[in-house]
PDB file of C-alpha atoms in Angstrom:
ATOM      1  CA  UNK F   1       0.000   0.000   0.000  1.00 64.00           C
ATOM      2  CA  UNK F   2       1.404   3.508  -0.853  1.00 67.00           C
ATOM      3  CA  UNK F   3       0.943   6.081   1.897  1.00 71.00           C
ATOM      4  CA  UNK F   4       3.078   8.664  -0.288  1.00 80.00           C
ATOM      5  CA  UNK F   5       0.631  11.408  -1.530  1.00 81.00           C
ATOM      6  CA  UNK F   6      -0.035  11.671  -5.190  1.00 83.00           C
ATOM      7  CA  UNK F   7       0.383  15.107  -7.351  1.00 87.00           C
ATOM      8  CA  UNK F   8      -3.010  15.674  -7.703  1.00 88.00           C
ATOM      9  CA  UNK F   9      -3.493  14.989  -3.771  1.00 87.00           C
ATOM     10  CA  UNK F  10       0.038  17.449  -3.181  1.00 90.00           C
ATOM     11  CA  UNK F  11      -2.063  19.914  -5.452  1.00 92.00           C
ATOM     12  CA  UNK F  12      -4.980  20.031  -3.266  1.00 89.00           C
ATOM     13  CA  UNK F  13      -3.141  20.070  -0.072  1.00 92.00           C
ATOM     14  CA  UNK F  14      -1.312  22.893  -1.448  1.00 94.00           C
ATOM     15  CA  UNK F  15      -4.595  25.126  -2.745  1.00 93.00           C
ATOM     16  CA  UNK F  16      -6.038  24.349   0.870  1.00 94.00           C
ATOM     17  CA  UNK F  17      -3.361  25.381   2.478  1.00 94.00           C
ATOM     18  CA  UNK F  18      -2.698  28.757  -0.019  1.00 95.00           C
ATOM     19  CA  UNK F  19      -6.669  29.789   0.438  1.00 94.00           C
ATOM     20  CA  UNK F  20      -7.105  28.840   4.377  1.00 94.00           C
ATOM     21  CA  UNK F  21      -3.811  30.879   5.136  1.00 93.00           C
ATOM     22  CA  UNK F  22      -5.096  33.877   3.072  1.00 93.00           C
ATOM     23  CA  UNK F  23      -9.206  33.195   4.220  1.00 92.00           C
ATOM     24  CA  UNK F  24      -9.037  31.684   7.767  1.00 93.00           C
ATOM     25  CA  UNK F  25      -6.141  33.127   9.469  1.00 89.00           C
ATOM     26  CA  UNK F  26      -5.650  32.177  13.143  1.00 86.00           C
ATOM     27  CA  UNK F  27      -6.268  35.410  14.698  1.00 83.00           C
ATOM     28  CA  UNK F  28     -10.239  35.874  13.100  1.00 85.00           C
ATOM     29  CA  UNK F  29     -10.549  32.270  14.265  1.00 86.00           C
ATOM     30  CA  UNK F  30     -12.716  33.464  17.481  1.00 84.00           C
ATOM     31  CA  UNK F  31     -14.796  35.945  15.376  1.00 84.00           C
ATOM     32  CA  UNK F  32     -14.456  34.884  11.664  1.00 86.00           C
ATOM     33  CA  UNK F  33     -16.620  36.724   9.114  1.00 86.00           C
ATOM     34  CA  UNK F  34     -20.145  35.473   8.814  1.00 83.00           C
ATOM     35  CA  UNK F  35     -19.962  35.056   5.626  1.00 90.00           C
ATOM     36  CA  UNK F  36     -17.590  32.104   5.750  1.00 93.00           C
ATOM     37  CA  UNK F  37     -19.483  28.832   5.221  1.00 91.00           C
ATOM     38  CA  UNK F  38     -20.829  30.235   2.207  1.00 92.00           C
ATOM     39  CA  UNK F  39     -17.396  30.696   0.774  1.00 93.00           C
ATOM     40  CA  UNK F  40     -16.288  27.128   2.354  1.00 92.00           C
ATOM     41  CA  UNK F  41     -19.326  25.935   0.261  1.00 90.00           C
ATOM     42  CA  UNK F  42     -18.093  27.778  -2.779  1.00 90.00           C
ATOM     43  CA  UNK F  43     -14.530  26.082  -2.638  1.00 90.00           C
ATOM     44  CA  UNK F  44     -16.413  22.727  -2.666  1.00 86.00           C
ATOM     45  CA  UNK F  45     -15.138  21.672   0.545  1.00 85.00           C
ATOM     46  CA  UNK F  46     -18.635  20.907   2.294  1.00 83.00           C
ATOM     47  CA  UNK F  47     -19.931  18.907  -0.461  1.00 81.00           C
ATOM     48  CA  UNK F  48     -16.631  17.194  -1.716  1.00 84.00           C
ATOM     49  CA  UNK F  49     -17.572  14.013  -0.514  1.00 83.00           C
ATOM     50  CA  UNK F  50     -20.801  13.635  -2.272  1.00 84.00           C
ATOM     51  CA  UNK F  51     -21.326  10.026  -3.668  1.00 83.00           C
ATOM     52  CA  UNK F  52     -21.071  11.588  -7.313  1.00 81.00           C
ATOM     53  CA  UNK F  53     -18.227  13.404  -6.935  1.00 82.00           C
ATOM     54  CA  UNK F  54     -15.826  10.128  -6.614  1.00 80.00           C
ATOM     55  CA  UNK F  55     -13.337  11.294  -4.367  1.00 85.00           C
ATOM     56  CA  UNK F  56     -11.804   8.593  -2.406  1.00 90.00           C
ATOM     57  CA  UNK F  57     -11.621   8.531   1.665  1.00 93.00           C
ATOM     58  CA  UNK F  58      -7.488   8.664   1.518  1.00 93.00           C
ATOM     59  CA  UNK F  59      -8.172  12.282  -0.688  1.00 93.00           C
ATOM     60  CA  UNK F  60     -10.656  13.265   1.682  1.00 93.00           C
ATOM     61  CA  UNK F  61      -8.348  12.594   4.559  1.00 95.00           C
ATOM     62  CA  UNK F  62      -5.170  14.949   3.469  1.00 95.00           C
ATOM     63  CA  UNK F  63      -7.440  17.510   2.625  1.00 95.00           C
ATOM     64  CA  UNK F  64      -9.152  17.880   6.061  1.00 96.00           C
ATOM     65  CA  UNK F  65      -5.977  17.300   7.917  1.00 97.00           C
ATOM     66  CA  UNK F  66      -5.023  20.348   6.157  1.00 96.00           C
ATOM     67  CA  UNK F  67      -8.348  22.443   7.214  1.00 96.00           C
ATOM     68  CA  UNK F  68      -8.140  21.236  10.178  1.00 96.00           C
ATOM     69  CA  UNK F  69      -4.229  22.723  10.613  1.00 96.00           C
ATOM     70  CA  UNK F  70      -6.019  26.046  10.310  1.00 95.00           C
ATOM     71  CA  UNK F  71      -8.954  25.277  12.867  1.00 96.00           C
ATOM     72  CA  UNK F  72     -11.710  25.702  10.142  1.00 96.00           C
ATOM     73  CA  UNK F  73     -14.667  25.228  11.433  1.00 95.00           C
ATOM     74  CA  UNK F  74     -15.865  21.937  13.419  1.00 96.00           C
ATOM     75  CA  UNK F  75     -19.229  21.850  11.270  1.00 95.00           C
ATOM     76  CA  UNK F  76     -17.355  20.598   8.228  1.00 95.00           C
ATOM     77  CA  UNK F  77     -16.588  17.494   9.579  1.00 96.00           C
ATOM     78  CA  UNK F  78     -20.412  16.380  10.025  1.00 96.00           C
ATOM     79  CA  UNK F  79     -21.583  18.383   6.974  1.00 95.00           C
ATOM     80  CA  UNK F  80     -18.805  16.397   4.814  1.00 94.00           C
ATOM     81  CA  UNK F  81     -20.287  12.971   6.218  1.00 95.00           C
ATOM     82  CA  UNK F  82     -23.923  14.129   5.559  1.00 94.00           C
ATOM     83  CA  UNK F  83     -22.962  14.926   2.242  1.00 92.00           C
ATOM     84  CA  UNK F  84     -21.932  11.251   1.340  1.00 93.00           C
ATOM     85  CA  UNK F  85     -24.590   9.381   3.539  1.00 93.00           C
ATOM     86  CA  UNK F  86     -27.508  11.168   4.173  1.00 88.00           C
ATOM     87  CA  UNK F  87     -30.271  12.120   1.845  1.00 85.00           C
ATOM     88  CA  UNK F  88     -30.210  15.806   3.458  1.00 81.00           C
ATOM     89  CA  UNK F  89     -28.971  18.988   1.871  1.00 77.00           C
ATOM     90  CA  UNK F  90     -27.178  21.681   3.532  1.00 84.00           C
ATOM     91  CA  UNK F  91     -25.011  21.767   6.761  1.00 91.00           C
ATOM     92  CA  UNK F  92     -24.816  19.365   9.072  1.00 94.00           C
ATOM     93  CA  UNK F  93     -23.702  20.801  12.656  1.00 95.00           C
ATOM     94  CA  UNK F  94     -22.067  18.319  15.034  1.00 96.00           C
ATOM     95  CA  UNK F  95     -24.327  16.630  17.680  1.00 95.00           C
ATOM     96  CA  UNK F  96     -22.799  15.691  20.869  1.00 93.00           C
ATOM     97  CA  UNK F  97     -25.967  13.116  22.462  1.00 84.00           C
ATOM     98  CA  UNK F  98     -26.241  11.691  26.294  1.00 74.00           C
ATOM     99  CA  UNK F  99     -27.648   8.555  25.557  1.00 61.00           C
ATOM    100  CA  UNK F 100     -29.481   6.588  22.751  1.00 59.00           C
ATOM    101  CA  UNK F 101     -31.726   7.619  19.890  1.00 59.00           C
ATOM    102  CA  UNK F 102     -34.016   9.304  22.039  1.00 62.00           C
ATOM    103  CA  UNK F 103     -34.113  11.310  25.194  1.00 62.00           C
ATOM    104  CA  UNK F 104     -30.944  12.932  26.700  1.00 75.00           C
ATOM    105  CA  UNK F 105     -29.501  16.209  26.100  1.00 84.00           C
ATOM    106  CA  UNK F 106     -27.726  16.887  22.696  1.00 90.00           C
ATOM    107  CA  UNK F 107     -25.277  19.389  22.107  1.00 94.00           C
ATOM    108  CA  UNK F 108     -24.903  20.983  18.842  1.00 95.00           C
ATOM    109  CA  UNK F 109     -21.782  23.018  17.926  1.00 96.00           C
ATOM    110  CA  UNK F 110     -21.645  25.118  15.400  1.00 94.00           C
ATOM    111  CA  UNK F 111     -25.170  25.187  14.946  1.00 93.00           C
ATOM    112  CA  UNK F 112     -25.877  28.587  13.131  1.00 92.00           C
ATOM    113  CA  UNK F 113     -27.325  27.909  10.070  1.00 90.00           C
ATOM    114  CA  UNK F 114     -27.621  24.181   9.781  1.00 92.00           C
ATOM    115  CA  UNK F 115     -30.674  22.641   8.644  1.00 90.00           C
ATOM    116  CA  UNK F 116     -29.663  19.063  10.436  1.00 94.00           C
ATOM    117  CA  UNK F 117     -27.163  17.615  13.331  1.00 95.00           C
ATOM    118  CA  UNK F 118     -25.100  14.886  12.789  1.00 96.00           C
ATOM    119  CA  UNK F 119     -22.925  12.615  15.268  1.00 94.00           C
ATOM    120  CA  UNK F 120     -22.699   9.128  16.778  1.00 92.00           C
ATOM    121  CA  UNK F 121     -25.643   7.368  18.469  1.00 87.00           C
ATOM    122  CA  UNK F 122     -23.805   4.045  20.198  1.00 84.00           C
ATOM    123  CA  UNK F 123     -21.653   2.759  17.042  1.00 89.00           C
ATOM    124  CA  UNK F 124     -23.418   4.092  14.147  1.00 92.00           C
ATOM    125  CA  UNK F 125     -24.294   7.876  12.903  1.00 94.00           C
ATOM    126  CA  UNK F 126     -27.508   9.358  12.955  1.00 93.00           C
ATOM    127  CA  UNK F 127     -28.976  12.583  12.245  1.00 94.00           C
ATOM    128  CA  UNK F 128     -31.678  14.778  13.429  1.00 93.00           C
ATOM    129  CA  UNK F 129     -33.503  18.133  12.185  1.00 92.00           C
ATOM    130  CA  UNK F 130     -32.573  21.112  13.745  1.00 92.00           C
ATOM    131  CA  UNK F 131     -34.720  24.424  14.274  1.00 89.00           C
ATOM    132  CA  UNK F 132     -34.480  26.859  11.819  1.00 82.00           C
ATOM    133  CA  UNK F 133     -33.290  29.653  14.133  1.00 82.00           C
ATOM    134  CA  UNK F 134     -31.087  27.304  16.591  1.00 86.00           C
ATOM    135  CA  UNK F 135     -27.744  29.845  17.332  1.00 83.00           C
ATOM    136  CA  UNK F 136     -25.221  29.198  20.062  1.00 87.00           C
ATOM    137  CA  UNK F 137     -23.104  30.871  22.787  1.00 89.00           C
ATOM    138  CA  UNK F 138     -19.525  30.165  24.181  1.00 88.00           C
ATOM    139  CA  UNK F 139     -18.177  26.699  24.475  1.00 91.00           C
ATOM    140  CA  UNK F 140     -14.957  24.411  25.231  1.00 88.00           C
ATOM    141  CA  UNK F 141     -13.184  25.906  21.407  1.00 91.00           C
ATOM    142  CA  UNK F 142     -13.671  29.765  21.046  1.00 91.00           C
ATOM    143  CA  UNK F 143     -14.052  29.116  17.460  1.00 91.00           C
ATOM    144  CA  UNK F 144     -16.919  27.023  17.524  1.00 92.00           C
ATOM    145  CA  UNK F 145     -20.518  28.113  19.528  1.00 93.00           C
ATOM    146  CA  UNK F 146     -22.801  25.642  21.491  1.00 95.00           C
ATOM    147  CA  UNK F 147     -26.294  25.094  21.615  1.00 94.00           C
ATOM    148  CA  UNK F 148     -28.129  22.465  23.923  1.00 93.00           C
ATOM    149  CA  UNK F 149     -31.357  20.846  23.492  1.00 90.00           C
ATOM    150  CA  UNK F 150     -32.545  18.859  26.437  1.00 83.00           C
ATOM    151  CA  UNK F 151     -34.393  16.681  25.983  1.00 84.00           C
ATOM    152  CA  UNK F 152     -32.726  15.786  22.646  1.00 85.00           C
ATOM    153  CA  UNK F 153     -34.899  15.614  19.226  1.00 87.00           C
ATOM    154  CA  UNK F 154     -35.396  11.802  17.846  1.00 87.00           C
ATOM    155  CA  UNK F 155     -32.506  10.726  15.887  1.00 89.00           C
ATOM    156  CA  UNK F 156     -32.279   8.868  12.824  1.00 91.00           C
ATOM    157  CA  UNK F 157     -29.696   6.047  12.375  1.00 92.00           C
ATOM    158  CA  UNK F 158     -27.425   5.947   9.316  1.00 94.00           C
ATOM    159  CA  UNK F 159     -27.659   1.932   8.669  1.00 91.00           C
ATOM    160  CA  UNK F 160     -24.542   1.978   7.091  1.00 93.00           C
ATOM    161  CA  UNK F 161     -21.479   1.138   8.968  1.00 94.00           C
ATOM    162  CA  UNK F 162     -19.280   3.454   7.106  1.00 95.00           C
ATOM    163  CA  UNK F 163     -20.677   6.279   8.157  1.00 96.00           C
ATOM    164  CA  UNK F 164     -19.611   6.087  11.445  1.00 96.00           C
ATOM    165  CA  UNK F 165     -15.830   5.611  10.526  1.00 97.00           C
ATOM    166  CA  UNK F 166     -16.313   8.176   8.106  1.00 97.00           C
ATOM    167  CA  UNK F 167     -16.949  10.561  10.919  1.00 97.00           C
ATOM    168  CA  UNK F 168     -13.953   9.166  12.862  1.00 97.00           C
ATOM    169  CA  UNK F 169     -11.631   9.369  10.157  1.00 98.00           C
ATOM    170  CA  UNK F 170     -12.320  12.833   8.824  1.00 97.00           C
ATOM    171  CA  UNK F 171     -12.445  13.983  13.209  1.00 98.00           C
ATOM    172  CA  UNK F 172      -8.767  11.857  13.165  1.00 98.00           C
ATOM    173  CA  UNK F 173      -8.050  14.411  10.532  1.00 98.00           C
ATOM    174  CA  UNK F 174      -9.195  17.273  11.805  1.00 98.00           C
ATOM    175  CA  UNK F 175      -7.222  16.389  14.675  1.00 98.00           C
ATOM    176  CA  UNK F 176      -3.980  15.996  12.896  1.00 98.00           C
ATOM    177  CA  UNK F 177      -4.248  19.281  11.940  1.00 97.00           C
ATOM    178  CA  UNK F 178      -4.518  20.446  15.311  1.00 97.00           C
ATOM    179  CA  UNK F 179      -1.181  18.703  16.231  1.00 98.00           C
ATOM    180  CA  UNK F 180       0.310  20.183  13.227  1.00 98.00           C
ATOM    181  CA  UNK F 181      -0.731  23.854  14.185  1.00 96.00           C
ATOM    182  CA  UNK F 182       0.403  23.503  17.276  1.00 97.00           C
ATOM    183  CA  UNK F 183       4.170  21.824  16.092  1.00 97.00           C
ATOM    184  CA  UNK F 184       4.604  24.932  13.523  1.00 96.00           C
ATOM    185  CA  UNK F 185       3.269  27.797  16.323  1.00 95.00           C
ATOM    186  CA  UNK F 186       5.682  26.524  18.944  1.00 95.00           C
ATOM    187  CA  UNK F 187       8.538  26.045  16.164  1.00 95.00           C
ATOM    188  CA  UNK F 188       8.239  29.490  14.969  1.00 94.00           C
ATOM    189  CA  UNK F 189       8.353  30.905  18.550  1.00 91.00           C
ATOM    190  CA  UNK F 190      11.289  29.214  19.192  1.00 92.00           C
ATOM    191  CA  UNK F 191      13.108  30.728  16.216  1.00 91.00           C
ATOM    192  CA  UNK F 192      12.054  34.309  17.514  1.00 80.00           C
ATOM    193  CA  UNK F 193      11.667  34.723  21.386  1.00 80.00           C
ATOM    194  CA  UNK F 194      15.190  35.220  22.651  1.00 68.00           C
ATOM    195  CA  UNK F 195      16.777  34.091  26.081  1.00 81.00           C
ATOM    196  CA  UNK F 196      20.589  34.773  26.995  1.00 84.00           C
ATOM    197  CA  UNK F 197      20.994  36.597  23.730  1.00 78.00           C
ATOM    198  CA  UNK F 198      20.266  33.550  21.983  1.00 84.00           C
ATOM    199  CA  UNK F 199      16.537  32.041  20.024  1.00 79.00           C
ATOM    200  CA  UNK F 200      15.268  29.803  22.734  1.00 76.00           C
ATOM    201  CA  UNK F 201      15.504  26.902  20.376  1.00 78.00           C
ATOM    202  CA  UNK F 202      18.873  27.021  20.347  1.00 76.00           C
ATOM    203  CA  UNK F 203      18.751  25.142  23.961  1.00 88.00           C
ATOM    204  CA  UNK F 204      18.416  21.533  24.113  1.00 85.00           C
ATOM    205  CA  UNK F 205      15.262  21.208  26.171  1.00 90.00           C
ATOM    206  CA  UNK F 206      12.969  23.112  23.714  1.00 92.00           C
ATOM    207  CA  UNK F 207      14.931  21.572  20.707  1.00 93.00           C
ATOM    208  CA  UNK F 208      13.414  18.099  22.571  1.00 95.00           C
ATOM    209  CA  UNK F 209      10.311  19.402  22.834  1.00 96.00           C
ATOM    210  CA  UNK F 210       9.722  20.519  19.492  1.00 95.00           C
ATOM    211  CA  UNK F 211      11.367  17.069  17.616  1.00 96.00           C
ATOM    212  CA  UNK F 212       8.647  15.029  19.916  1.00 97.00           C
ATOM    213  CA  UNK F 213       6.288  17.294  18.877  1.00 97.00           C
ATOM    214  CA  UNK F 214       6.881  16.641  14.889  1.00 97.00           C
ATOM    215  CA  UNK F 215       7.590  12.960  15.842  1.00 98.00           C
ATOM    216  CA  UNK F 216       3.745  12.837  16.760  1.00 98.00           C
ATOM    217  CA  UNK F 217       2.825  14.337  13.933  1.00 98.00           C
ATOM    218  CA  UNK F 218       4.480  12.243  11.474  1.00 97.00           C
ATOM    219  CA  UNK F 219       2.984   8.956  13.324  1.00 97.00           C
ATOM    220  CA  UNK F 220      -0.175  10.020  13.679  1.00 98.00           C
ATOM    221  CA  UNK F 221      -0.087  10.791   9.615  1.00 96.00           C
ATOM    222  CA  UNK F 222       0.697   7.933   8.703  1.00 96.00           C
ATOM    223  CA  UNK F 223      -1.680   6.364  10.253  1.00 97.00           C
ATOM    224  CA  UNK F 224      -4.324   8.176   9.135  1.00 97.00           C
ATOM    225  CA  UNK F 225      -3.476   7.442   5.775  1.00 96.00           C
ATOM    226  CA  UNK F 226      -3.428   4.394   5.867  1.00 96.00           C
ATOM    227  CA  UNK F 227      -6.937   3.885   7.826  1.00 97.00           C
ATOM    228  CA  UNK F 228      -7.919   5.937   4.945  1.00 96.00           C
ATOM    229  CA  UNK F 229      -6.641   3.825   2.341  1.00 95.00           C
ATOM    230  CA  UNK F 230      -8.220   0.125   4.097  1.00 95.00           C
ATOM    231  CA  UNK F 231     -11.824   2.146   4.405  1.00 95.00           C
ATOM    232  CA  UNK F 232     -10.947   3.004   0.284  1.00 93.00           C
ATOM    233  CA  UNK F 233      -9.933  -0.818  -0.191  1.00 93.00           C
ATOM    234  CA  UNK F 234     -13.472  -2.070   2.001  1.00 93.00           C
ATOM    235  CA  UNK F 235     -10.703  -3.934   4.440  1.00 94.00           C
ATOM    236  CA  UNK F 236     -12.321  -6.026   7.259  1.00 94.00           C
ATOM    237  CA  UNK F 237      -9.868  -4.428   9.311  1.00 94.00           C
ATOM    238  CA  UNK F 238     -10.503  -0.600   8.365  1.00 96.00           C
ATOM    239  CA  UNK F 239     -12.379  -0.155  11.535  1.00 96.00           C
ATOM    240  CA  UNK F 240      -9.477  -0.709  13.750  1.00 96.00           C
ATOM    241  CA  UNK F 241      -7.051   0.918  11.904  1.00 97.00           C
ATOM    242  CA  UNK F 242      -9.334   4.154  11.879  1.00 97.00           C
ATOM    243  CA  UNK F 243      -9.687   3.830  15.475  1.00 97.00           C
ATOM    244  CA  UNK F 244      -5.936   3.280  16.187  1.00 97.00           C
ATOM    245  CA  UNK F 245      -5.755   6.842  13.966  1.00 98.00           C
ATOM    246  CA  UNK F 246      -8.209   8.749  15.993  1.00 98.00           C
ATOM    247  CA  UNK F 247      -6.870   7.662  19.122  1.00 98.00           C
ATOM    248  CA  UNK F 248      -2.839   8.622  17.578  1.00 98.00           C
ATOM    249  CA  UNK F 249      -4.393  11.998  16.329  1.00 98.00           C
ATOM    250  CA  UNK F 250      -6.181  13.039  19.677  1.00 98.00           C
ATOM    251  CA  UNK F 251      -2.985  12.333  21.501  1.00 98.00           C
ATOM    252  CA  UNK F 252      -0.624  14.389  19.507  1.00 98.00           C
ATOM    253  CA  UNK F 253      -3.167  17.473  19.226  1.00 98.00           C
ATOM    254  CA  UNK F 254      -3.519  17.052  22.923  1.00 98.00           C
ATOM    255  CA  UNK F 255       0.000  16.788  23.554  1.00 98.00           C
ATOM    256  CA  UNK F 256       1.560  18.965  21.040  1.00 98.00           C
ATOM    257  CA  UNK F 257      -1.254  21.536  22.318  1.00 96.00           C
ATOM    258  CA  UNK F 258       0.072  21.390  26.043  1.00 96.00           C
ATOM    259  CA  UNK F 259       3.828  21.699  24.659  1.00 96.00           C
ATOM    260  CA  UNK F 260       2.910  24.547  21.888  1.00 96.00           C
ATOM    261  CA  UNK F 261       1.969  26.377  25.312  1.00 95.00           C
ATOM    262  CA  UNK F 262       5.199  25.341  27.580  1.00 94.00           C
ATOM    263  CA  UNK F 263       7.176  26.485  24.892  1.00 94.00           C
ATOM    264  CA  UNK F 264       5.051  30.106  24.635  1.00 92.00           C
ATOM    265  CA  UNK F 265       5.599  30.556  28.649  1.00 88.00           C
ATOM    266  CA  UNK F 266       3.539  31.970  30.533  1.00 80.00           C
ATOM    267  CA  UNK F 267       1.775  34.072  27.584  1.00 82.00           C
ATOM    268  CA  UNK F 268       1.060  31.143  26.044  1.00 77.00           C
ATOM    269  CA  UNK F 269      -2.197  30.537  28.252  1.00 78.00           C
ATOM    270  CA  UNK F 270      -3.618  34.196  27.864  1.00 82.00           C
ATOM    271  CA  UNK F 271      -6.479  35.235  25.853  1.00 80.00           C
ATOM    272  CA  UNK F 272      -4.629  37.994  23.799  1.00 81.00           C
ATOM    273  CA  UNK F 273      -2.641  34.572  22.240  1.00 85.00           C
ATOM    274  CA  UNK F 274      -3.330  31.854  20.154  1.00 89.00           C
ATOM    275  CA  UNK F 275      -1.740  28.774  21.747  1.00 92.00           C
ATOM    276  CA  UNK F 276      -4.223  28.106  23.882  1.00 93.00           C
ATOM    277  CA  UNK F 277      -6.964  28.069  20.997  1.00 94.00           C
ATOM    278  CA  UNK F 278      -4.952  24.372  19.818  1.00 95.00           C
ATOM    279  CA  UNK F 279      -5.352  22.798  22.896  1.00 95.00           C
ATOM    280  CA  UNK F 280      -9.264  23.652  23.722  1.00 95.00           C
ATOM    281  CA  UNK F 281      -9.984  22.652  19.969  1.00 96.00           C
ATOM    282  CA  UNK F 282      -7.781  19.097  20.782  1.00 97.00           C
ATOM    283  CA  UNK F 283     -10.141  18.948  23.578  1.00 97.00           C
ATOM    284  CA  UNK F 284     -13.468  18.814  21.565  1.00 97.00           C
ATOM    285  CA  UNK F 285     -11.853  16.784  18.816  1.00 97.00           C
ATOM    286  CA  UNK F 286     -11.658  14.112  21.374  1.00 97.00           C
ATOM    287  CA  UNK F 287     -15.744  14.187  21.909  1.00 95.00           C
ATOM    288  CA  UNK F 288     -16.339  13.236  18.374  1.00 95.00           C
ATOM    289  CA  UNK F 289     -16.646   9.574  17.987  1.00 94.00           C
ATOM    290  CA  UNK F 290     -13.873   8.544  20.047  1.00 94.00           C
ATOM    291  CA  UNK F 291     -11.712   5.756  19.518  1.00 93.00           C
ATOM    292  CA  UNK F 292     -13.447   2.180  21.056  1.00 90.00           C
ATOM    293  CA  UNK F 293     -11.430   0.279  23.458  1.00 91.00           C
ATOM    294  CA  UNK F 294     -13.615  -3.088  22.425  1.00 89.00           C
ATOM    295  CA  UNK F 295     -11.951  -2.092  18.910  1.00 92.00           C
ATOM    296  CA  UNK F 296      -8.752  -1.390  19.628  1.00 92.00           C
ATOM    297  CA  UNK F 297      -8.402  -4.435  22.146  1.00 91.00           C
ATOM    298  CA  UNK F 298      -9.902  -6.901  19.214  1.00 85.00           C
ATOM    299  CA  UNK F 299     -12.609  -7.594  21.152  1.00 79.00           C
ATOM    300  CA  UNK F 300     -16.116  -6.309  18.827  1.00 69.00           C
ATOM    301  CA  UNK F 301     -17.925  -8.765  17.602  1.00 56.00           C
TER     302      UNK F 301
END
């Protein structure tokens, strides 16, 4: 199996990358222009994984890896998995539920202006309609608001197993991304805040820090590609092997988010900077369909 990106997949990593850096920089990422999701929608990036437009899951995956390095926002994860398995139109926002189908209290982020919620009801997805004029308030990530509904609206299972590790693949990449944002923010630091006359990353202890850093990254990469490439290939082991990525992915955001902010000091935790925006978006990341220890253990039926 080659994990080694192809030039059409380097070309669409690199026009992510070249639009998100000019469209979604880091410091808008609490208040971003309202206007955004429409101009997600017109770069194709909420609707790329439509069943007619071919793409394949391994495609998919370096894309949103790449999104996700820029903290776009969390409702293109569920809207990209509506998009392939769900008759529904339009934005998904992610649904957090307490409990089964029914009852509970669900938690949408990023609610303004979806039409449905999407997220994991035991091991499969399910959706549910939203209300028209559901908008949120301030939650765990800056960048993303919260709603709650209590007691939850009836869900509707996706009978298709794929959609749930569809959801936990493109949240593994999302994830990724997060690690990655945090590896480059705490490298470039290091090249600029001085100590003793001298960039702090010329010491050994944050030259440590920063090489584990990209050594999580690069693991957790190459696992995700290749849980993307046995979902492509229909392997009867995809669904551990996307688990094994989501659980690799939410441990280097999580990590590389604490070290971005060791590295930053003691500004690294204040408002007025960004570090701390990595680590609270790691934190969510790990709420959507989390890695299964039955999985991971060999132990589903």
């Amino acid at each position: 199996m080659d994990l080694t990106p192809s030039a059409e997949q380097e070309a669409l990593i690199t026009a992510t990358a070249d639009w998100c850096a000019d469209n979604m920089p880091l410091e808008q990422a609490r208040q971003r222009p309202i206007a955004l999701w429409q101009e997600l929608e017109a770069m194709g990036w909420t609707a790329m994984t439509a069943p007619d437009m071919g793409l394949d899951h391994a495609t998919e995956a370096v894309v949103f890896a790449e999104l996700g390095r820029h903290l776009a926002p969390v409702g293109l994860v569920p809207s990209a998995v509506a998009a392939r398995w769900s008759p529904h139109a339009g934005k998904a926002a992610l649904a957090l539920l307490d409990g089964s189908l029914e009852g509970g209290m669900l938690r949408v982020f990023d609610p303004h202006g979806a039409v449905q919620a999407l997220g994991l009801a035991g091991h499969l997805a399910a959706t549910t309609e939203l209300p028209r004029d559901l908008d949120g308030g301030p939650s765990l990530d800056p960048t993303a608001s919260l709603a709650r509904l209590d007691p939850a609206p009836p869900f509707e299972a996706i009978a298709d197993p794929r959609a749930a590790l569809h959801l936990q693949l493109l949240a593994a990449a999302f994830a990724l991304g997060c690690a990655d944002a945090a590896r480059d923010m705490a490298a470039a630091y290091a090249k600029v805040r001085e100590q003793f006359e001298r960039p702090i990353g010329w010491f050994q202890a944050i030259k440590h820090i920063c090489a584990d850093m990209a050594v999580r990254c690069a693991v957790a990469r190459s696992q995700l590609y290749y849980a993307a490439c046995a979902l492509d290939a229909g392997a009867d082991d995809a669904a551990f092997h996307i688990a094994s990525a989501k659980l690799l992915a939410d441990q280097a955001a999580l990590e590389n988010g604490r070290a971005n902010i060791q590295v930053h000091g003691g500004i690294g935790m204040t408002d007025e900077a960004y570090p701390h925006l990595c680590l609270k978006r790691a934190h969510l990341l790990t709420f959507i369909a989390p890695a299964r220890r039955d999985i991971l253990l060999g132990d589903a039926a």
